[in-house]
Amino acid sequence: MRPNVIVVFTDQQRWDTVGPFTPNLDRMARHGTQATVALTPQPVCAPARAALQTGRYPTTTGVYRNGRVLPPEERTLAHHFGAAGYATGYIGKWHLAGTEPVPEDRRGGYRSWLAANALEHTSDAYRTIVYDEANEPVLLPGYRSDALVDAAVRFVADHADEPFYLFLSLLEPHHQNEVDNYPAPDGYEERYQGRWMPPDLAALGGTAHQHMGGYLGQVKRLDEGLGRLLDALRSLDLLDDTIVAYTSDHGNHFKTRNGEYKRSCHDASLRVPLALRGPGFDGGGAISRPVSTLDLPPTLLEAAGLPVPSDMQGRSFLPLVRDPRRASWPEEVFFQVSESEVGRGIRTARWKYYAVAEDAHPWDDPGAPAYREQALYDLENDPHELVNLAGYASHAGVAAELRERLVRRIAEAEGGEPVVEPAVARAGREQAMPDPEVRLRGPKPVRYGHQPRPAS
């Protein structure tokens, strides 16, 4: 019997919120499978969502920035699971249609529908309005993430006697746009304000000191919702037969790297939680090699026993779960950046390397034929990306090797033969270049559950 599949998808959740504030997700990660370094292929809403629906890069689907519509010919997870006899459902934020409400032909093949294209504009914390299959508005009672989890529980109960695939797309911990605030449930912001600050945000400032309490309060309530969904599966005797995957579209740097919350090359923007439980993943442990959320669609299809389409650009990481020593897997993850700039980068276990197309238009141009090296971070010695090594002679050898890798990955993902120019030389940092035998070595993986915990 094929397993049921549920994707729990949050919006703008930093990877380092997992563990200290999310006991249910932490437990799921420790007893299932967790990717200790998971990156989005594009740190902005619509491109990340298009990639997760199709397993294809944003520049391939054409959804390389917000406001672009997922082409109707693109095949999504809903198409693949639906063709295999699964009941398919979508609940929450879509952001791939360009119009509100979402016409049936722009719903990516999902049959059951309770969603809004831009949920942040149709709802606030205690007033959640989505649209059903007939595009009639539906007011869901309760705090927003609770309301959507309640709808997911109803979907599971309604389809308990048949295989189902559900995509639950939550808005939290995204800010409420019109007020630029993070409205947590009553009492939750006060619980976390001033209790914990990620080191990059503590060093760089931004708006984190203003918003972190509400942000973490939202994360806490999301985790409570995940616990209720898992409890519902248990009560319906479906827990052992259901794959549950949890991830996010991108992170949040709280206006420390540019004038808003994402769209940068830093882990604060790119790195997201990624954990799975259920058939094929229970007891899988930690995946220490970097993976992309682009790899999640083929992974879910393979885990369900379905064929992986040849045009998917992601690759299933099930081999890393089964036997990481024998699995063939690239050392780096490739990512794209749009809207703030046209950027391309790779991240290995140790290094972050990033280049920008200086003459490209960040909104209009999906890519460019030429880029210039802009950032190089040694994540083993500078995990919070506070010291940019691009342009220093001490790291020219590392940069050259990573530059070759980036050019190869751009060509594989987008075609063409791009040029990546070295960074402008900078004086200083004359220490010896890292030993070439170990310079691409990464830090030891850290399990979510082993992070220091703040006082409760």
Coordinates of C-alpha atoms in Angstrom, one line a residue:
M1 CA 0.0 0.0 0.0
R2 CA 1.4 3.4 -0.9
P3 CA 1.8 5.9 1.9
N4 CA -0.2 9.1 2.3
V5 CA 1.9 12.3 1.9
I6 CA 1.5 15.6 3.8
V7 CA 3.8 18.6 3.2
V8 CA 3.7 21.2 6.0
F9 CA 5.1 24.4 4.5
T10 CA 5.8 27.5 6.5
D11 CA 6.7 31.0 5.2
Q12 CA 9.9 32.8 6.1
Q13 CA 11.0 30.4 8.9
R14 CA 14.7 30.5 9.9
W15 CA 16.4 27.1 10.2
D16 CA 17.8 27.9 13.7
T17 CA 14.3 28.2 15.2
V18 CA 14.0 24.4 15.1
G19 CA 14.7 22.7 18.5
P20 CA 14.5 25.5 21.1
F21 CA 11.0 26.6 20.2
T22 CA 9.6 23.6 18.3
P23 CA 9.5 20.4 20.5
N24 CA 7.1 18.6 18.1
L25 CA 9.2 19.3 15.0
D26 CA 12.4 18.6 17.0
R27 CA 11.0 15.2 18.0
M28 CA 9.9 14.5 14.4
A29 CA 13.3 15.4 13.2
R30 CA 15.2 13.3 15.8
H31 CA 13.0 10.2 15.2
G32 CA 12.6 10.6 11.5
T33 CA 15.1 12.2 9.0
Q34 CA 16.4 15.7 9.1
A35 CA 18.6 17.6 6.7
T36 CA 21.0 19.6 8.8
V37 CA 21.8 22.0 6.0
A38 CA 18.8 22.5 3.7
L39 CA 18.6 25.5 1.3
T40 CA 15.9 27.0 -0.8
P41 CA 16.7 27.4 -4.5
Q42 CA 15.5 31.0 -4.4
P43 CA 14.9 33.1 -1.2
V44 CA 11.6 34.7 -2.2
C45 CA 8.0 33.4 -2.1
A46 CA 6.8 32.6 -5.6
P47 CA 10.1 31.2 -7.0
A48 CA 10.6 28.9 -4.0
R49 CA 7.0 27.7 -4.2
A50 CA 7.2 27.0 -8.0
A51 CA 10.4 25.0 -7.4
L52 CA 8.8 23.0 -4.6
Q53 CA 5.7 22.2 -6.7
T54 CA 7.7 21.2 -9.8
G55 CA 11.2 20.1 -8.8
R56 CA 12.5 22.6 -11.3
Y57 CA 14.5 25.8 -10.9
P58 CA 12.7 29.1 -11.0
T59 CA 14.4 30.1 -14.2
T60 CA 13.2 26.9 -15.8
T61 CA 9.5 27.4 -14.9
G62 CA 9.7 31.1 -15.6
V63 CA 8.7 32.0 -12.0
Y64 CA 12.0 33.6 -11.2
R65 CA 10.4 36.4 -9.2
N66 CA 7.1 37.3 -7.5
G67 CA 4.3 38.2 -9.8
R68 CA 5.1 35.5 -12.3
V69 CA 2.4 32.9 -13.0
L70 CA 3.2 29.1 -12.9
P71 CA 2.6 28.1 -16.5
P72 CA -0.4 25.7 -16.9
E73 CA 1.8 23.2 -18.7
E74 CA 4.1 22.7 -15.7
R75 CA 3.5 19.4 -14.0
T76 CA 3.3 19.7 -10.2
L77 CA 3.3 17.2 -7.4
A78 CA -0.5 17.3 -7.5
H79 CA -0.5 16.1 -11.1
H80 CA 1.8 13.2 -10.3
F81 CA 0.1 12.0 -7.2
G82 CA -3.4 12.6 -8.7
A83 CA -2.4 10.4 -11.7
A84 CA -1.5 7.7 -9.3
G85 CA -5.0 7.7 -7.7
Y86 CA -4.3 10.0 -4.8
A87 CA -6.8 12.5 -3.5
T88 CA -5.0 15.8 -3.7
G89 CA -5.6 18.9 -1.6
Y90 CA -4.2 22.4 -1.1
I91 CA -4.8 24.5 1.9
G92 CA -3.4 28.0 2.6
K93 CA -1.1 30.4 0.6
W94 CA -0.5 29.6 -3.1
H95 CA 1.2 32.7 -4.6
L96 CA 1.6 31.3 -8.1
A97 CA -1.5 32.5 -9.9
G98 CA -1.3 36.3 -10.1
T99 CA -5.0 36.8 -9.3
E100 CA -7.4 36.5 -6.4
P101 CA -9.3 34.2 -6.1
V102 CA -7.3 31.6 -8.0
P103 CA -9.0 30.2 -11.2
E104 CA -9.2 26.4 -11.4
D105 CA -6.8 26.3 -14.3
R106 CA -4.1 28.0 -12.2
R107 CA -4.3 25.7 -9.2
G108 CA -1.5 23.4 -10.3
G109 CA -3.8 20.4 -10.6
Y110 CA -5.0 20.3 -7.0
R111 CA -8.6 18.9 -6.8
S112 CA -9.5 19.9 -3.2
W113 CA -8.9 23.6 -2.8
L114 CA -9.1 25.9 0.3
A115 CA -6.6 28.7 -0.4
A116 CA -5.8 32.2 -1.4
N117 CA -3.1 33.4 -3.8
A118 CA -1.8 35.9 -1.4
L119 CA -3.0 34.9 2.1
E120 CA -1.2 37.8 3.7
H121 CA -3.5 40.2 1.8
T122 CA -6.8 38.3 2.4
S123 CA -6.3 37.7 6.1
D124 CA -4.8 38.8 9.3
A125 CA -3.9 37.0 12.5
Y126 CA -7.5 36.4 13.7
R127 CA -9.4 36.7 10.4
T128 CA -8.5 34.1 7.9
I129 CA -10.3 34.3 4.5
V130 CA -9.6 31.7 1.8
Y131 CA -11.5 30.5 -1.2
D132 CA -13.0 27.1 -1.9
E133 CA -13.3 25.1 -5.2
A134 CA -16.1 27.3 -6.4
N135 CA -14.1 30.4 -5.5
E136 CA -16.5 31.4 -2.7
P137 CA -14.8 33.1 0.2
V138 CA -14.6 31.1 3.4
L139 CA -13.9 32.5 6.8
L140 CA -12.0 30.1 9.0
P141 CA -12.3 30.7 12.8
G142 CA -9.3 31.0 15.1
Y143 CA -5.8 32.2 15.0
R144 CA -4.6 31.9 11.4
S145 CA -2.2 29.0 11.6
D146 CA -4.7 27.1 13.9
A147 CA -7.5 27.7 11.3
L148 CA -5.5 26.2 8.5
V149 CA -4.3 23.2 10.6
D150 CA -8.0 22.6 11.5
A151 CA -8.8 22.5 7.8
A152 CA -6.0 20.1 7.3
V153 CA -7.3 17.8 10.0
R154 CA -10.7 17.9 8.3
F155 CA -9.2 17.0 5.0
V156 CA -7.3 14.0 6.5
A157 CA -10.5 12.8 8.2
D158 CA -12.5 13.1 5.1
H159 CA -10.0 11.1 3.0
A160 CA -8.9 8.6 5.6
D161 CA -10.2 5.7 3.5
E162 CA -8.2 6.5 0.4
P163 CA -4.6 7.5 -0.4
F164 CA -4.1 11.3 -0.1
Y165 CA -1.6 14.0 -0.8
L166 CA -2.0 17.3 1.0
F167 CA 0.0 20.5 0.8
L168 CA -0.6 22.6 3.9
S169 CA 0.8 26.1 3.2
L170 CA 0.9 28.3 6.3
L171 CA 1.7 32.0 6.3
E172 CA 3.4 32.2 9.7
P173 CA 6.1 33.3 10.6
H174 CA 5.8 35.8 7.8
H175 CA 5.1 39.5 8.7
Q176 CA 1.7 41.1 8.3
N177 CA 2.6 43.3 5.3
E178 CA 0.5 46.3 5.8
V179 CA 1.7 46.9 9.4
D180 CA 5.2 45.3 9.1
N181 CA 4.7 43.3 12.2
Y182 CA 4.7 39.7 13.3
P183 CA 1.4 39.2 15.1
A184 CA 1.6 36.1 17.4
P185 CA -1.3 34.7 19.3
D186 CA -2.3 36.6 22.4
G187 CA 0.4 36.2 25.1
Y188 CA 3.0 34.5 22.9
E189 CA 5.1 37.6 21.9
E190 CA 5.5 38.4 25.6
R191 CA 6.7 34.9 26.3
Y192 CA 9.7 35.2 23.9
Q193 CA 10.6 38.9 23.7
G194 CA 14.1 39.4 24.8
R195 CA 14.8 35.7 25.5
W196 CA 16.9 34.7 22.5
M197 CA 18.7 36.3 19.5
P198 CA 20.5 34.5 16.7
P199 CA 24.2 35.6 16.6
D200 CA 24.0 37.1 13.1
L201 CA 21.1 39.3 14.1
A202 CA 22.7 40.3 17.4
A203 CA 25.8 41.4 15.5
L204 CA 24.1 43.2 12.7
G205 CA 21.0 44.8 14.3
G206 CA 18.2 45.3 11.8
T207 CA 14.6 45.0 13.1
A208 CA 15.1 41.7 15.0
H209 CA 15.0 43.3 18.5
Q210 CA 11.7 44.8 17.6
H211 CA 10.1 41.7 16.1
M212 CA 11.8 38.6 17.5
G213 CA 9.2 38.0 20.3
G214 CA 6.3 38.0 17.8
Y215 CA 8.3 35.9 15.3
L216 CA 9.2 33.2 17.8
G217 CA 5.6 33.3 19.2
Q218 CA 4.4 32.5 15.7
V219 CA 6.9 29.7 15.4
K220 CA 5.8 28.2 18.7
R221 CA 2.1 28.2 17.6
L222 CA 3.1 26.6 14.3
D223 CA 4.8 23.8 16.2
E224 CA 1.7 23.3 18.4
G225 CA -0.3 23.0 15.2
L226 CA 2.1 20.4 13.8
G227 CA 1.6 18.4 17.0
R228 CA -2.2 18.5 16.6
L229 CA -1.9 17.3 13.0
L230 CA 0.3 14.4 14.1
D231 CA -2.2 13.6 16.9
A232 CA -5.0 13.5 14.4
L233 CA -3.1 11.1 12.2
R234 CA -2.5 8.9 15.2
S235 CA -6.1 9.0 16.3
L236 CA -7.2 7.9 12.8
D237 CA -4.6 5.1 12.7
L238 CA -2.8 6.8 9.8
L239 CA 0.4 8.0 11.4
D240 CA 2.5 5.0 10.5
D241 CA 1.2 5.1 6.9
T242 CA 1.8 8.8 6.2
I243 CA 4.9 10.7 5.2
V244 CA 5.0 14.1 6.7
A245 CA 7.5 16.6 5.4
Y246 CA 8.1 20.0 7.1
T247 CA 10.0 22.8 5.5
S248 CA 9.8 26.5 4.6
D249 CA 10.1 28.7 1.5
H250 CA 13.0 30.8 2.8
G251 CA 14.4 32.3 6.0
N252 CA 14.5 35.8 7.5
H253 CA 17.4 38.2 8.0
F254 CA 15.3 41.0 9.6
K255 CA 16.6 43.8 7.4
T256 CA 20.3 43.1 8.2
R257 CA 21.5 42.3 4.7
N258 CA 19.3 44.6 2.7
G259 CA 16.2 46.7 3.2
E260 CA 13.7 43.9 3.9
Y261 CA 13.7 40.3 5.1
K262 CA 15.1 37.9 2.4
R263 CA 16.5 38.1 -1.2
S264 CA 20.1 37.7 -0.1
C265 CA 22.8 35.1 -0.4
H266 CA 23.1 34.5 3.3
D267 CA 22.1 31.5 5.3
A268 CA 19.6 33.7 7.2
S269 CA 17.7 34.0 3.9
L270 CA 18.5 30.6 2.3
R271 CA 18.6 28.0 5.0
V272 CA 15.4 26.4 6.1
P273 CA 14.2 23.6 8.3
L274 CA 13.7 20.3 6.6
A275 CA 12.5 17.2 8.4
L276 CA 10.5 14.1 7.4
R277 CA 8.8 11.2 9.2
G278 CA 6.9 8.1 8.1
P279 CA 7.6 5.2 5.7
G280 CA 11.1 5.4 4.4
F281 CA 12.2 8.1 6.8
D282 CA 11.7 6.9 10.4
G283 CA 15.1 6.3 12.0
G284 CA 16.9 7.8 9.0
G285 CA 19.0 10.1 11.2
A286 CA 20.7 13.3 10.0
I287 CA 21.6 14.0 6.4
S288 CA 24.8 16.0 6.8
R289 CA 25.4 16.9 3.1
P290 CA 23.8 20.1 1.9
V291 CA 20.5 19.5 0.1
S292 CA 18.0 21.8 -1.6
T293 CA 14.2 21.9 -1.2
L294 CA 14.3 21.5 -4.9
D295 CA 15.2 17.9 -4.0
L296 CA 12.0 17.3 -2.0
P297 CA 9.5 16.7 -4.9
P298 CA 11.5 13.8 -6.4
T299 CA 12.2 12.5 -2.9
L300 CA 8.5 12.3 -2.0
L301 CA 7.6 10.7 -5.3
E302 CA 10.3 8.0 -4.9
A303 CA 9.3 7.4 -1.3
A304 CA 5.7 6.8 -2.5
G305 CA 6.8 4.4 -5.1
L306 CA 6.0 6.7 -8.0
P307 CA 8.3 7.4 -11.0
V308 CA 10.4 10.6 -10.9
P309 CA 9.9 12.6 -14.1
S310 CA 13.1 13.0 -16.1
D311 CA 12.6 16.8 -16.4
M312 CA 12.8 17.4 -12.7
Q313 CA 16.0 19.2 -11.8
G314 CA 16.0 18.2 -8.2
R315 CA 17.2 14.7 -7.2
S316 CA 15.8 12.3 -4.6
F317 CA 17.9 12.3 -1.4
L318 CA 16.5 8.9 -0.4
P319 CA 20.0 7.4 -1.1
L320 CA 21.4 9.7 1.5
V321 CA 18.8 8.3 4.0
R322 CA 19.4 4.7 3.1
D323 CA 23.2 4.6 2.9
P324 CA 25.0 8.0 2.8
R325 CA 28.5 6.3 2.4
R326 CA 27.5 4.9 -0.9
A327 CA 25.3 7.6 -2.2
S328 CA 26.5 9.8 -5.1
W329 CA 25.7 13.3 -4.2
P330 CA 27.2 16.8 -5.1
E331 CA 29.2 18.6 -2.5
E332 CA 27.4 21.9 -3.2
V333 CA 23.8 23.3 -3.4
F334 CA 23.1 25.8 -6.2
F335 CA 20.9 28.7 -5.6
Q336 CA 19.5 31.8 -7.4
V337 CA 18.6 35.3 -6.1
S338 CA 16.2 37.7 -7.8
E339 CA 14.4 41.0 -7.2
S340 CA 17.2 42.6 -5.0
E341 CA 19.8 41.6 -7.6
V342 CA 20.4 38.9 -10.2
G343 CA 22.7 36.5 -8.3
R344 CA 24.0 33.0 -8.4
G345 CA 25.7 31.0 -5.7
I346 CA 26.7 27.7 -4.3
R347 CA 27.0 26.5 -0.7
T348 CA 29.1 23.5 0.4
A349 CA 29.4 22.2 4.0
R350 CA 32.2 24.8 4.6
W351 CA 32.0 27.5 1.9
K352 CA 29.5 30.0 0.6
Y353 CA 30.4 31.5 -2.8
Y354 CA 28.2 34.1 -4.6
A355 CA 28.3 36.2 -7.7
V356 CA 26.1 39.0 -9.0
A357 CA 25.3 40.2 -12.6
E358 CA 26.2 43.8 -12.2
D359 CA 24.5 45.0 -15.4
A360 CA 21.3 42.9 -15.1
H361 CA 17.9 44.3 -14.0
P362 CA 16.9 42.6 -10.8
W363 CA 13.2 42.6 -11.6
D364 CA 13.2 42.1 -15.4
D365 CA 16.1 39.8 -16.1
P366 CA 15.9 36.1 -15.0
G367 CA 19.6 35.6 -15.6
A368 CA 22.7 37.0 -17.3
P369 CA 25.7 35.9 -19.4
A370 CA 28.2 37.5 -17.0
Y371 CA 28.6 37.7 -13.2
R372 CA 31.2 39.1 -10.8
E373 CA 32.2 37.4 -7.5
Q374 CA 30.7 39.3 -4.6
A375 CA 30.9 37.1 -1.5
L376 CA 33.0 34.3 -0.1
Y377 CA 32.3 33.0 3.5
D378 CA 34.2 30.4 5.4
L379 CA 31.3 28.8 7.3
E380 CA 33.5 26.7 9.5
N381 CA 35.2 29.7 11.0
D382 CA 32.5 32.3 10.3
P383 CA 29.2 30.5 10.6
H384 CA 27.2 33.7 10.9
E385 CA 28.7 35.2 7.7
L386 CA 30.2 38.3 9.2
V387 CA 33.5 38.4 7.3
N388 CA 33.4 38.5 3.5
L389 CA 36.6 37.0 2.1
A390 CA 35.9 37.8 -1.6
G391 CA 38.9 39.6 -3.2
Y392 CA 41.5 38.7 -0.7
A393 CA 44.7 37.0 -2.0
S394 CA 44.7 34.7 0.9
H395 CA 41.6 32.9 -0.4
A396 CA 42.1 33.3 -4.1
G397 CA 42.7 29.6 -4.6
V398 CA 39.5 28.6 -2.8
A399 CA 37.5 31.3 -4.8
A400 CA 38.9 30.0 -8.1
E401 CA 37.9 26.4 -7.3
L402 CA 34.4 27.5 -6.2
R403 CA 34.1 29.7 -9.2
E404 CA 34.5 26.8 -11.5
R405 CA 31.9 24.8 -9.6
L406 CA 29.4 27.7 -9.8
V407 CA 29.9 28.1 -13.6
R408 CA 29.3 24.4 -14.1
R409 CA 26.1 24.5 -11.9
I410 CA 24.7 27.6 -13.7
A411 CA 25.3 25.8 -17.1
E412 CA 23.6 22.7 -15.8
A413 CA 20.6 24.5 -14.4
E414 CA 20.1 27.2 -17.0
G415 CA 22.2 26.4 -20.1
G416 CA 24.7 28.6 -21.8
E417 CA 28.3 29.3 -20.8
P418 CA 28.2 32.1 -18.2
V419 CA 31.3 34.1 -17.3
V420 CA 32.1 34.7 -13.6
E421 CA 34.7 37.3 -13.0
P422 CA 36.9 37.3 -9.8
A423 CA 36.1 39.9 -7.2
V424 CA 38.0 43.2 -7.2
A425 CA 41.3 42.6 -5.3
R426 CA 41.4 43.8 -1.7
A427 CA 44.4 44.4 0.5
G428 CA 44.9 42.7 3.8
R429 CA 44.4 39.2 5.3
E430 CA 47.8 37.9 4.2
Q431 CA 47.6 34.7 6.2
A432 CA 48.3 31.5 4.3
M433 CA 45.6 30.1 2.1
P434 CA 43.9 27.0 3.6
D435 CA 45.5 23.7 2.8
P436 CA 44.1 22.5 -0.5
E437 CA 43.6 19.0 0.9
V438 CA 41.2 20.3 3.6
R439 CA 39.9 23.7 2.4
L440 CA 36.6 22.3 1.1
R441 CA 36.0 20.3 4.2
G442 CA 32.9 21.2 6.2
P443 CA 32.0 21.4 9.8
K444 CA 30.5 18.5 11.7
P445 CA 26.7 18.5 11.3
V446 CA 24.6 19.6 14.3
R447 CA 21.3 17.9 15.0
Y448 CA 18.4 20.2 15.6
G449 CA 17.8 18.7 19.0
H450 CA 21.4 19.4 20.1
Q451 CA 21.2 23.2 19.9
P452 CA 21.4 25.2 23.1
R453 CA 18.0 25.8 24.5
P454 CA 16.9 29.1 26.1
A455 CA 15.2 29.2 29.4
S456 CA 11.5 28.2 29.0

